[in-house]
PDB file of C-alpha atoms in Angstrom:
ATOM      1  CA  MET A   1     -30.005 138.285  11.219  1.00 41.00           C
ATOM      2  CA  GLU A   2     -26.513 139.027  12.381  1.00 41.00           C
ATOM      3  CA  SER A   3     -25.932 142.805  13.115  1.00 41.00           C
ATOM      4  CA  GLN A   4     -24.173 144.817  10.388  1.00 42.00           C
ATOM      5  CA  ALA A   5     -21.793 147.756  10.841  1.00 41.00           C
ATOM      6  CA  GLY A   6     -22.037 151.127   9.021  1.00 43.00           C
ATOM      7  CA  PRO A   7     -24.518 154.058   9.039  1.00 40.00           C
ATOM      8  CA  SER A   8     -27.529 154.421   6.710  1.00 41.00           C
ATOM      9  CA  SER A   9     -27.527 157.078   3.930  1.00 40.00           C
ATOM     10  CA  SER A  10     -29.839 160.075   4.055  1.00 40.00           C
ATOM     11  CA  ASN A  11     -32.272 158.656   1.417  1.00 42.00           C
ATOM     12  CA  GLY A  12     -32.834 155.484   3.482  1.00 43.00           C
ATOM     13  CA  ALA A  13     -30.605 153.171   1.420  1.00 43.00           C
ATOM     14  CA  THR A  14     -28.414 150.912   3.483  1.00 42.00           C
ATOM     15  CA  ARG A  15     -24.722 150.537   2.760  1.00 45.00           C
ATOM     16  CA  ASN A  16     -23.302 146.978   2.542  1.00 46.00           C
ATOM     17  CA  PRO A  17     -19.959 146.856   4.314  1.00 47.00           C
ATOM     18  CA  LYS A  18     -18.326 143.526   5.234  1.00 47.00           C
ATOM     19  CA  PRO A  19     -20.231 141.926   8.138  1.00 47.00           C
ATOM     20  CA  ALA A  20     -18.528 141.916  11.510  1.00 47.00           C
ATOM     21  CA  PRO A  21     -17.296 138.497  12.734  1.00 46.00           C
ATOM     22  CA  SER A  22     -20.027 136.679  14.597  1.00 46.00           C
ATOM     23  CA  SER A  23     -19.385 135.837  18.215  1.00 45.00           C
ATOM     24  CA  ARG A  24     -21.681 132.855  18.049  1.00 47.00           C
ATOM     25  CA  LYS A  25     -20.036 129.419  17.873  1.00 44.00           C
ATOM     26  CA  ARG A  26     -20.628 127.565  14.614  1.00 43.00           C
ATOM     27  CA  LYS A  27     -22.857 124.548  15.021  1.00 42.00           C
ATOM     28  CA  SER A  28     -21.709 121.043  14.192  1.00 39.00           C
ATOM     29  CA  THR A  29     -21.775 120.165  10.508  1.00 38.00           C
ATOM     30  CA  GLU A  30     -24.083 117.281  11.397  1.00 37.00           C
ATOM     31  CA  ALA A  31     -26.901 119.858  11.526  1.00 38.00           C
ATOM     32  CA  ASP A  32     -25.743 121.962   8.539  1.00 40.00           C
ATOM     33  CA  SER A  33     -27.574 122.067   5.205  1.00 38.00           C
ATOM     34  CA  SER A  34     -30.813 121.063   6.885  1.00 39.00           C
ATOM     35  CA  ASP A  35     -33.765 123.415   7.026  1.00 43.00           C
ATOM     36  CA  LYS A  36     -35.626 121.011   9.291  1.00 44.00           C
ATOM     37  CA  PRO A  37     -33.632 120.121  12.407  1.00 44.00           C
ATOM     38  CA  GLY A  38     -35.957 117.261  13.306  1.00 45.00           C
ATOM     39  CA  LYS A  39     -35.622 113.716  11.995  1.00 44.00           C
ATOM     40  CA  GLN A  40     -33.107 114.592   9.250  1.00 43.00           C
ATOM     41  CA  ALA A  41     -30.661 116.192  11.667  1.00 41.00           C
ATOM     42  CA  ARG A  42     -30.975 113.328  14.129  1.00 42.00           C
ATOM     43  CA  ALA A  43     -30.484 110.756  11.372  1.00 40.00           C
ATOM     44  CA  ARG A  44     -27.070 112.239  10.568  1.00 38.00           C
ATOM     45  CA  LYS A  45     -26.006 111.355  14.103  1.00 40.00           C
ATOM     46  CA  SER A  46     -26.053 107.586  13.539  1.00 39.00           C
ATOM     47  CA  VAL A  47     -23.194 105.291  14.479  1.00 37.00           C
ATOM     48  CA  LYS A  48     -20.600 104.889  11.763  1.00 42.00           C
ATOM     49  CA  VAL A  49     -20.030 101.372  10.502  1.00 43.00           C
ATOM     50  CA  GLU A  50     -16.413 101.877   9.543  1.00 49.00           C
ATOM     51  CA  GLU A  51     -13.572 101.977  12.032  1.00 52.00           C
ATOM     52  CA  PRO A  52     -12.094 105.264  13.200  1.00 53.00           C
ATOM     53  CA  ALA A  53      -9.854 106.794  10.553  1.00 47.00           C
ATOM     54  CA  VAL A  54      -7.244 107.919  13.060  1.00 47.00           C
ATOM     55  CA  LYS A  55      -5.497 105.121  14.874  1.00 55.00           C
ATOM     56  CA  SER A  56      -4.059 105.571  18.309  1.00 59.00           C
ATOM     57  CA  GLU A  57      -0.407 104.945  19.110  1.00 63.00           C
ATOM     58  CA  GLU A  58      -1.487 101.762  20.876  1.00 58.00           C
ATOM     59  CA  ALA A  59      -3.149 100.519  17.665  1.00 59.00           C
ATOM     60  CA  GLU A  60       0.074 101.158  15.751  1.00 64.00           C
ATOM     61  CA  ARG A  61       2.154  99.177  18.251  1.00 83.00           C
ATOM     62  CA  LYS A  62      -0.134  96.180  18.873  1.00 92.00           C
ATOM     63  CA  PRO A  63      -1.581  93.711  16.361  1.00 95.00           C
ATOM     64  CA  ARG A  64      -5.319  93.697  15.966  1.00 95.00           C
ATOM     65  CA  LEU A  65      -7.166  90.929  17.824  1.00 96.00           C
ATOM     66  CA  THR A  66      -8.608  88.398  15.368  1.00 96.00           C
ATOM     67  CA  THR A  67     -10.542  85.164  15.695  1.00 95.00           C
ATOM     68  CA  PRO A  68      -7.499  82.880  15.089  1.00 96.00           C
ATOM     69  CA  ASP A  69      -5.662  84.660  17.926  1.00 97.00           C
ATOM     70  CA  LEU A  70      -8.294  83.347  20.354  1.00 97.00           C
ATOM     71  CA  GLU A  71      -8.097  79.689  19.313  1.00 97.00           C
ATOM     72  CA  PHE A  72      -6.643  77.080  21.665  1.00 97.00           C
ATOM     73  CA  ASP A  73      -6.794  73.342  22.364  1.00 96.00           C
ATOM     74  CA  PHE A  74      -7.761  71.525  25.525  1.00 96.00           C
ATOM     75  CA  ASP A  75      -5.130  69.200  26.974  1.00 96.00           C
ATOM     76  CA  ARG A  76      -6.679  65.903  25.951  1.00 94.00           C
ATOM     77  CA  THR A  77      -4.425  63.961  28.311  1.00 96.00           C
ATOM     78  CA  GLN A  78      -6.445  65.540  31.129  1.00 96.00           C
ATOM     79  CA  LEU A  79      -9.812  64.375  29.784  1.00 96.00           C
ATOM     80  CA  ARG A  80     -11.541  61.243  31.041  1.00 94.00           C
ATOM     81  CA  ASP A  81     -12.586  60.498  27.448  1.00 95.00           C
ATOM     82  CA  PRO A  82     -10.030  61.884  24.955  1.00 95.00           C
ATOM     83  CA  ARG A  83     -11.975  60.847  21.860  1.00 96.00           C
ATOM     84  CA  PRO A  84     -12.681  63.634  19.321  1.00 96.00           C
ATOM     85  CA  THR A  85     -15.737  65.810  19.922  1.00 96.00           C
ATOM     86  CA  PRO A  86     -18.457  65.012  17.323  1.00 97.00           C
ATOM     87  CA  GLY A  87     -19.764  67.992  15.384  1.00 96.00           C
ATOM     88  CA  ARG A  88     -16.937  70.344  16.312  1.00 96.00           C
ATOM     89  CA  VAL A  89     -15.613  71.978  13.137  1.00 96.00           C
ATOM     90  CA  ARG A  90     -13.305  74.682  14.475  1.00 97.00           C
ATOM     91  CA  ARG A  91     -10.928  74.866  17.407  1.00 97.00           C
ATOM     92  CA  PRO A  92     -12.440  76.309  20.595  1.00 97.00           C
ATOM     93  CA  ARG A  93     -11.778  79.983  21.295  1.00 97.00           C
ATOM     94  CA  TYR A  94     -11.307  82.101  24.369  1.00 97.00           C
ATOM     95  CA  SER A  95     -13.977  84.604  25.295  1.00 94.00           C
ATOM     96  CA  ARG A  96     -13.542  87.607  27.559  1.00 90.00           C
ATOM     97  CA  TYR A  97     -14.623  85.457  30.515  1.00 90.00           C
ATOM     98  CA  ASP A  98     -12.165  82.576  30.223  1.00 93.00           C
ATOM     99  CA  MET A  99      -9.075  83.983  28.491  1.00 94.00           C
ATOM    100  CA  PRO A 100      -5.777  83.945  30.411  1.00 94.00           C
ATOM    101  CA  SER A 101      -4.917  86.986  32.463  1.00 93.00           C
ATOM    102  CA  GLY A 102      -3.215  89.688  30.386  1.00 93.00           C
ATOM    103  CA  PHE A 103      -3.939  87.932  27.077  1.00 95.00           C
ATOM    104  CA  LYS A 104      -6.177  90.581  25.552  1.00 94.00           C
ATOM    105  CA  GLU A 105      -3.818  93.404  26.545  1.00 94.00           C
ATOM    106  CA  ARG A 106      -1.334  92.111  23.941  1.00 94.00           C
ATOM    107  CA  PHE A 107      -3.717  93.095  21.140  1.00 96.00           C
ATOM    108  CA  HIS A 108      -5.552  96.120  19.826  1.00 95.00           C
ATOM    109  CA  VAL A 109      -9.356  96.042  19.658  1.00 94.00           C
ATOM    110  CA  PRO A 110     -10.908  98.885  17.614  1.00 93.00           C
ATOM    111  CA  VAL A 111     -13.505 101.027  19.355  1.00 91.00           C
ATOM    112  CA  PRO A 112     -16.373 102.466  17.282  1.00 92.00           C
ATOM    113  CA  GLU A 113     -16.472 106.228  16.912  1.00 89.00           C
ATOM    114  CA  LYS A 114     -18.978 107.794  19.268  1.00 88.00           C
ATOM    115  CA  PRO A 115     -21.156 110.528  17.744  1.00 86.00           C
ATOM    116  CA  LYS A 116     -20.945 113.950  19.327  1.00 88.00           C
ATOM    117  CA  GLY A 117     -23.538 115.065  21.804  1.00 89.00           C
ATOM    118  CA  ARG A 118     -25.952 113.154  23.938  1.00 91.00           C
ATOM    119  CA  LEU A 119     -27.035 109.794  22.510  1.00 89.00           C
ATOM    120  CA  ASN A 120     -30.535 108.413  22.563  1.00 90.00           C
ATOM    121  CA  ALA A 121     -31.371 104.769  23.289  1.00 90.00           C
ATOM    122  CA  SER A 122     -31.274 103.742  19.626  1.00 89.00           C
ATOM    123  CA  GLN A 123     -27.848 105.296  19.097  1.00 89.00           C
ATOM    124  CA  LYS A 124     -26.471 103.648  22.233  1.00 90.00           C
ATOM    125  CA  ASN A 125     -27.752 100.299  21.010  1.00 89.00           C
ATOM    126  CA  LYS A 126     -26.112 100.770  17.590  1.00 91.00           C
ATOM    127  CA  LEU A 127     -22.854 101.749  19.269  1.00 92.00           C
ATOM    128  CA  SER A 128     -22.951  98.609  21.421  1.00 92.00           C
ATOM    129  CA  GLN A 129     -23.702  96.428  18.387  1.00 92.00           C
ATOM    130  CA  GLN A 130     -20.759  97.906  16.485  1.00 94.00           C
ATOM    131  CA  ALA A 131     -18.431  97.304  19.456  1.00 94.00           C
ATOM    132  CA  THR A 132     -19.585  93.673  19.541  1.00 94.00           C
ATOM    133  CA  LEU A 133     -18.808  93.203  15.847  1.00 95.00           C
ATOM    134  CA  LEU A 134     -15.321  94.683  16.248  1.00 95.00           C
ATOM    135  CA  ASP A 135     -14.349  92.548  19.270  1.00 96.00           C
ATOM    136  CA  PRO A 136     -14.059  88.795  18.481  1.00 96.00           C
ATOM    137  CA  SER A 137     -13.821  88.000  22.205  1.00 96.00           C
ATOM    138  CA  ASP A 138     -17.252  89.498  22.918  1.00 95.00           C
ATOM    139  CA  SER A 139     -19.809  86.912  24.048  1.00 93.00           C
ATOM    140  CA  PHE A 140     -22.274  88.019  21.355  1.00 95.00           C
ATOM    141  CA  HIS A 141     -19.754  88.422  18.537  1.00 96.00           C
ATOM    142  CA  ASP A 142     -20.533  85.106  16.845  1.00 96.00           C
ATOM    143  CA  THR A 143     -24.320  85.470  16.952  1.00 96.00           C
ATOM    144  CA  SER A 144     -24.045  89.066  15.710  1.00 96.00           C
ATOM    145  CA  ILE A 145     -21.914  87.929  12.771  1.00 96.00           C
ATOM    146  CA  CYS A 146     -24.402  85.127  12.062  1.00 96.00           C
ATOM    147  CA  LEU A 147     -27.354  87.535  11.989  1.00 95.00           C
ATOM    148  CA  ARG A 148     -25.457  90.001   9.831  1.00 95.00           C
ATOM    149  CA  LYS A 149     -24.680  87.305   7.223  1.00 96.00           C
ATOM    150  CA  GLY A 150     -28.340  86.427   6.942  1.00 95.00           C
ATOM    151  CA  ARG A 151     -30.238  83.206   6.317  1.00 94.00           C
ATOM    152  CA  ASN A 152     -28.179  82.261   3.249  1.00 95.00           C
ATOM    153  CA  GLY A 153     -24.810  83.478   4.535  1.00 95.00           C
ATOM    154  CA  SER A 154     -21.675  81.408   4.968  1.00 96.00           C
ATOM    155  CA  PRO A 155     -21.389  79.227   8.108  1.00 97.00           C
ATOM    156  CA  THR A 156     -20.648  80.917  11.426  1.00 97.00           C
ATOM    157  CA  TYR A 157     -19.081  79.026  14.327  1.00 97.00           C
ATOM    158  CA  ASP A 158     -19.400  79.671  18.042  1.00 97.00           C
ATOM    159  CA  ALA A 159     -16.637  79.770  20.654  1.00 96.00           C
ATOM    160  CA  ALA A 160     -16.890  76.001  21.145  1.00 96.00           C
ATOM    161  CA  GLY A 161     -16.294  75.369  17.427  1.00 97.00           C
ATOM    162  CA  PHE A 162     -19.847  74.345  16.449  1.00 97.00           C
ATOM    163  CA  GLN A 163     -21.829  75.805  13.549  1.00 97.00           C
ATOM    164  CA  LEU A 164     -24.610  78.188  14.499  1.00 97.00           C
ATOM    165  CA  ASP A 165     -28.141  77.851  13.157  1.00 97.00           C
ATOM    166  CA  TRP A 166     -29.314  81.190  11.733  1.00 97.00           C
ATOM    167  CA  ARG A 167     -32.968  80.402  12.407  1.00 96.00           C
ATOM    168  CA  LYS A 168     -32.336  79.589  16.071  1.00 96.00           C
ATOM    169  CA  VAL A 169     -30.127  82.650  16.539  1.00 96.00           C
ATOM    170  CA  SER A 170     -32.713  84.900  14.898  1.00 95.00           C
ATOM    171  CA  GLU A 171     -35.512  83.487  17.029  1.00 94.00           C
ATOM    172  CA  SER A 172     -33.597  83.897  20.280  1.00 90.00           C
ATOM    173  CA  SER A 173     -32.680  87.503  19.444  1.00 86.00           C
ATOM    174  CA  ARG A 174     -36.268  88.654  18.983  1.00 84.00           C
ATOM    175  CA  PRO A 175     -37.389  91.109  21.674  1.00 80.00           C
ATOM    176  CA  ARG A 176     -40.075  89.798  24.003  1.00 74.00           C
ATOM    177  CA  ALA A 177     -42.358  91.627  26.349  1.00 77.00           C
ATOM    178  CA  TYR A 178     -41.557  91.160  30.040  1.00 76.00           C
ATOM    179  CA  ASN A 179     -44.152  89.054  31.838  1.00 81.00           C
ATOM    180  CA  LYS A 180     -43.207  87.969  35.349  1.00 80.00           C
ATOM    181  CA  ALA A 181     -45.920  85.335  35.668  1.00 82.00           C
ATOM    182  CA  ARG A 182     -44.966  83.778  32.343  1.00 82.00           C
ATOM    183  CA  ILE A 183     -41.283  83.742  33.291  1.00 82.00           C
ATOM    184  CA  VAL A 184     -41.974  82.039  36.634  1.00 84.00           C
ATOM    185  CA  LYS A 185     -44.184  79.405  35.029  1.00 82.00           C
ATOM    186  CA  GLY A 186     -41.576  78.847  32.344  1.00 82.00           C
ATOM    187  CA  MET A 187     -38.882  78.274  34.966  1.00 84.00           C
ATOM    188  CA  GLU A 188     -41.082  75.813  36.840  1.00 83.00           C
ATOM    189  CA  ARG A 189     -41.798  73.843  33.665  1.00 86.00           C
ATOM    190  CA  SER A 190     -38.111  73.879  32.794  1.00 83.00           C
ATOM    191  CA  LEU A 191     -37.137  72.471  36.205  1.00 86.00           C
ATOM    192  CA  ASP A 192     -39.730  69.713  35.932  1.00 87.00           C
ATOM    193  CA  ARG A 193     -38.600  68.891  32.399  1.00 89.00           C
ATOM    194  CA  HIS A 194     -34.938  68.704  33.438  1.00 89.00           C
ATOM    195  CA  ALA A 195     -35.758  66.456  36.417  1.00 92.00           C
ATOM    196  CA  THR A 196     -37.702  64.061  34.195  1.00 94.00           C
ATOM    197  CA  GLU A 197     -34.941  64.067  31.592  1.00 95.00           C
ATOM    198  CA  ARG A 198     -32.299  63.370  34.244  1.00 94.00           C
ATOM    199  CA  ASP A 199     -34.245  60.409  35.651  1.00 95.00           C
ATOM    200  CA  ASN A 200     -34.707  58.922  32.175  1.00 96.00           C
ATOM    201  CA  MET A 201     -31.025  59.338  31.317  1.00 97.00           C
ATOM    202  CA  TYR A 202     -29.960  57.719  34.607  1.00 97.00           C
ATOM    203  CA  ARG A 203     -32.296  54.785  33.935  1.00 97.00           C
ATOM    204  CA  LEU A 204     -30.913  54.236  30.447  1.00 97.00           C
ATOM    205  CA  PHE A 205     -27.209  54.834  31.156  1.00 98.00           C
ATOM    206  CA  PHE A 206     -26.514  53.210  34.526  1.00 97.00           C
ATOM    207  CA  VAL A 207     -26.759  49.527  35.334  1.00 95.00           C
ATOM    208  CA  ASP A 208     -29.274  49.912  38.146  1.00 92.00           C
ATOM    209  CA  GLY A 209     -30.689  53.237  37.039  1.00 93.00           C
ATOM    210  CA  GLN A 210     -29.078  54.993  39.987  1.00 91.00           C
ATOM    211  CA  GLY A 211     -26.503  57.705  39.472  1.00 92.00           C
ATOM    212  CA  PRO A 212     -23.589  58.696  41.738  1.00 94.00           C
ATOM    213  CA  THR A 213     -24.707  59.734  45.195  1.00 90.00           C
ATOM    214  CA  ASP A 214     -21.844  62.148  45.834  1.00 90.00           C
ATOM    215  CA  ALA A 215     -22.146  64.256  42.649  1.00 94.00           C
ATOM    216  CA  ARG A 216     -24.337  67.062  41.397  1.00 94.00           C
ATOM    217  CA  PRO A 217     -26.945  65.591  39.027  1.00 94.00           C
ATOM    218  CA  SER A 218     -26.407  68.377  36.483  1.00 93.00           C
ATOM    219  CA  ASP A 219     -22.690  67.519  36.270  1.00 95.00           C
ATOM    220  CA  VAL A 220     -23.449  63.838  35.849  1.00 97.00           C
ATOM    221  CA  VAL A 221     -25.910  64.552  33.034  1.00 97.00           C
ATOM    222  CA  ASN A 222     -23.346  66.686  31.199  1.00 96.00           C
ATOM    223  CA  TYR A 223     -20.785  63.863  31.223  1.00 97.00           C
ATOM    224  CA  ILE A 224     -23.389  61.258  30.285  1.00 97.00           C
ATOM    225  CA  ARG A 225     -24.154  63.396  27.237  1.00 97.00           C
ATOM    226  CA  ASP A 226     -20.441  63.622  26.432  1.00 97.00           C
ATOM    227  CA  HIS A 227     -19.976  59.858  26.742  1.00 98.00           C
ATOM    228  CA  VAL A 228     -23.022  59.013  24.583  1.00 98.00           C
ATOM    229  CA  SER A 229     -22.145  61.748  22.077  1.00 98.00           C
ATOM    230  CA  LYS A 230     -18.796  60.121  21.391  1.00 98.00           C
ATOM    231  CA  ASP A 231     -20.286  56.629  21.233  1.00 98.00           C
ATOM    232  CA  LEU A 232     -22.912  57.654  18.663  1.00 98.00           C
ATOM    233  CA  GLY A 233     -20.918  60.328  16.824  1.00 97.00           C
ATOM    234  CA  VAL A 234     -23.713  62.849  17.497  1.00 97.00           C
ATOM    235  CA  PRO A 235     -22.993  66.434  18.670  1.00 97.00           C
ATOM    236  CA  TRP A 236     -23.160  66.986  22.434  1.00 97.00           C
ATOM    237  CA  HIS A 237     -25.978  69.527  22.241  1.00 96.00           C
ATOM    238  CA  GLN A 238     -28.261  66.986  20.508  1.00 97.00           C
ATOM    239  CA  ILE A 239     -27.991  64.288  23.170  1.00 97.00           C
ATOM    240  CA  ASP A 240     -31.150  63.704  25.210  1.00 96.00           C
ATOM    241  CA  SER A 241     -33.015  60.718  26.645  1.00 96.00           C
ATOM    242  CA  GLU A 242     -34.376  59.812  23.186  1.00 96.00           C
ATOM    243  CA  LYS A 243     -30.833  59.512  21.870  1.00 97.00           C
ATOM    244  CA  LEU A 244     -30.009  57.289  24.848  1.00 97.00           C
ATOM    245  CA  VAL A 245     -32.810  54.935  23.828  1.00 97.00           C
ATOM    246  CA  GLY A 246     -31.022  54.485  20.508  1.00 97.00           C
ATOM    247  CA  TRP A 247     -27.708  54.156  22.348  1.00 98.00           C
ATOM    248  CA  GLU A 248     -29.139  51.310  24.473  1.00 96.00           C
ATOM    249  CA  THR A 249     -30.705  49.657  21.416  1.00 96.00           C
ATOM    250  CA  GLN A 250     -27.350  49.615  19.635  1.00 97.00           C
ATOM    251  CA  GLY A 251     -25.921  47.548  22.472  1.00 96.00           C
ATOM    252  CA  PHE A 252     -23.530  49.964  24.150  1.00 97.00           C
ATOM    253  CA  PRO A 253     -22.788  48.710  27.677  1.00 96.00           C
ATOM    254  CA  LYS A 254     -24.442  50.392  30.630  1.00 97.00           C
ATOM    255  CA  GLN A 255     -22.130  51.831  33.253  1.00 97.00           C
ATOM    256  CA  LYS A 256     -21.756  51.195  36.966  1.00 96.00           C
ATOM    257  CA  ALA A 257     -22.000  54.578  38.637  1.00 95.00           C
ATOM    258  CA  GLU A 258     -19.309  53.915  41.254  1.00 93.00           C
ATOM    259  CA  ASP A 259     -16.793  52.840  38.588  1.00 95.00           C
ATOM    260  CA  TRP A 260     -17.694  55.384  35.918  1.00 96.00           C
ATOM    261  CA  TRP A 261     -17.966  58.611  37.871  1.00 96.00           C
ATOM    262  CA  ARG A 262     -15.132  60.775  39.138  1.00 95.00           C
ATOM    263  CA  GLU A 263     -15.034  64.470  39.942  1.00 95.00           C
ATOM    264  CA  PRO A 264     -14.016  66.528  36.893  1.00 96.00           C
ATOM    265  CA  ASN A 265     -10.642  68.258  36.910  1.00 97.00           C
ATOM    266  CA  GLU A 266     -10.153  71.887  35.887  1.00 97.00           C
ATOM    267  CA  VAL A 267      -9.606  71.126  32.193  1.00 97.00           C
ATOM    268  CA  GLU A 268     -12.768  69.019  32.053  1.00 97.00           C
ATOM    269  CA  LYS A 269     -14.775  71.721  33.804  1.00 96.00           C
ATOM    270  CA  ALA A 270     -13.566  74.359  31.337  1.00 96.00           C
ATOM    271  CA  ARG A 271     -14.385  72.122  28.375  1.00 97.00           C
ATOM    272  CA  ILE A 272     -17.933  71.361  29.560  1.00 96.00           C
ATOM    273  CA  LEU A 273     -18.600  75.044  30.244  1.00 95.00           C
ATOM    274  CA  LYS A 274     -17.485  75.822  26.714  1.00 96.00           C
ATOM    275  CA  MET A 275     -19.766  73.087  25.344  1.00 95.00           C
ATOM    276  CA  MET A 276     -22.742  74.424  27.299  1.00 95.00           C
ATOM    277  CA  GLY A 277     -22.427  78.022  26.109  1.00 92.00           C
ATOM    278  CA  GLY A 278     -24.995  78.710  23.390  1.00 91.00           C
ATOM    279  CA  GLY A 279     -25.800  75.054  22.754  1.00 93.00           C
ATOM    280  CA  SER A 280     -29.455  75.857  21.976  1.00 94.00           C
ATOM    281  CA  GLN A 281     -28.376  78.025  18.997  1.00 96.00           C
ATOM    282  CA  ARG A 282     -26.304  75.380  17.224  1.00 97.00           C
ATOM    283  CA  LYS A 283     -27.188  73.588  14.035  1.00 96.00           C
ATOM    284  CA  ASP A 284     -28.362  69.998  14.349  1.00 95.00           C
ATOM    285  CA  LEU A 285     -26.452  67.491  12.241  1.00 90.00           C
TER     286      LEU A 285
END
């Protein structure tokens, strides 16, 4: 009870003058109207979904960054094979890692409102998720939008312009317990699988089954997939040695490694990197 001013009467009755102003600082309204300051009070401290009501001067001056602002086109005159990319529905988009210097500074990106006080792990995670949804250049923006739409939501496209598969995105986003031994074994199996796949693709694609001797095998495989993808009209991320069997059966000519291969230029490197990003989460056509 806060202390009250004024003396008591002789018969023991207490007078009721106006209480003196309290010197204690009023607590945040997030904890008001709650008799139990446990879970209910903490629940009121969740991250807000809506954007901050008060915009900064910077937000008033700059346009908000949107998905169309990030779209661009590769210079097809610089590509060894300028044919259209099968399965690509939208134009490719810049992400925070490959956009031109100073590009993002021309736009305003909303920042979610941070709750007052110290945040726990769950609140920090919600804050990070909200920031990802508000920033279309974030690497996880597309997958976050896809998950938010749900299994029956409208199509969502990644930064390379391909449609995402909700089931694959949902599966890859599931938390998994850390197991070092399992991770190491998984990496070993993956390396063996990639080596076998590379050898099979070389055998099916090149005249003598031997690839270029002066090139990284992983680069060669990426451009074999691009070549076969455009021959068959099948998306790049679906090309494997089984698809090359069909490619050979359809009578497409095998290539001589020394005539076919050349080191990729900067535009080709950027395009292949964009194609590789998130390929395992795309929808098969």
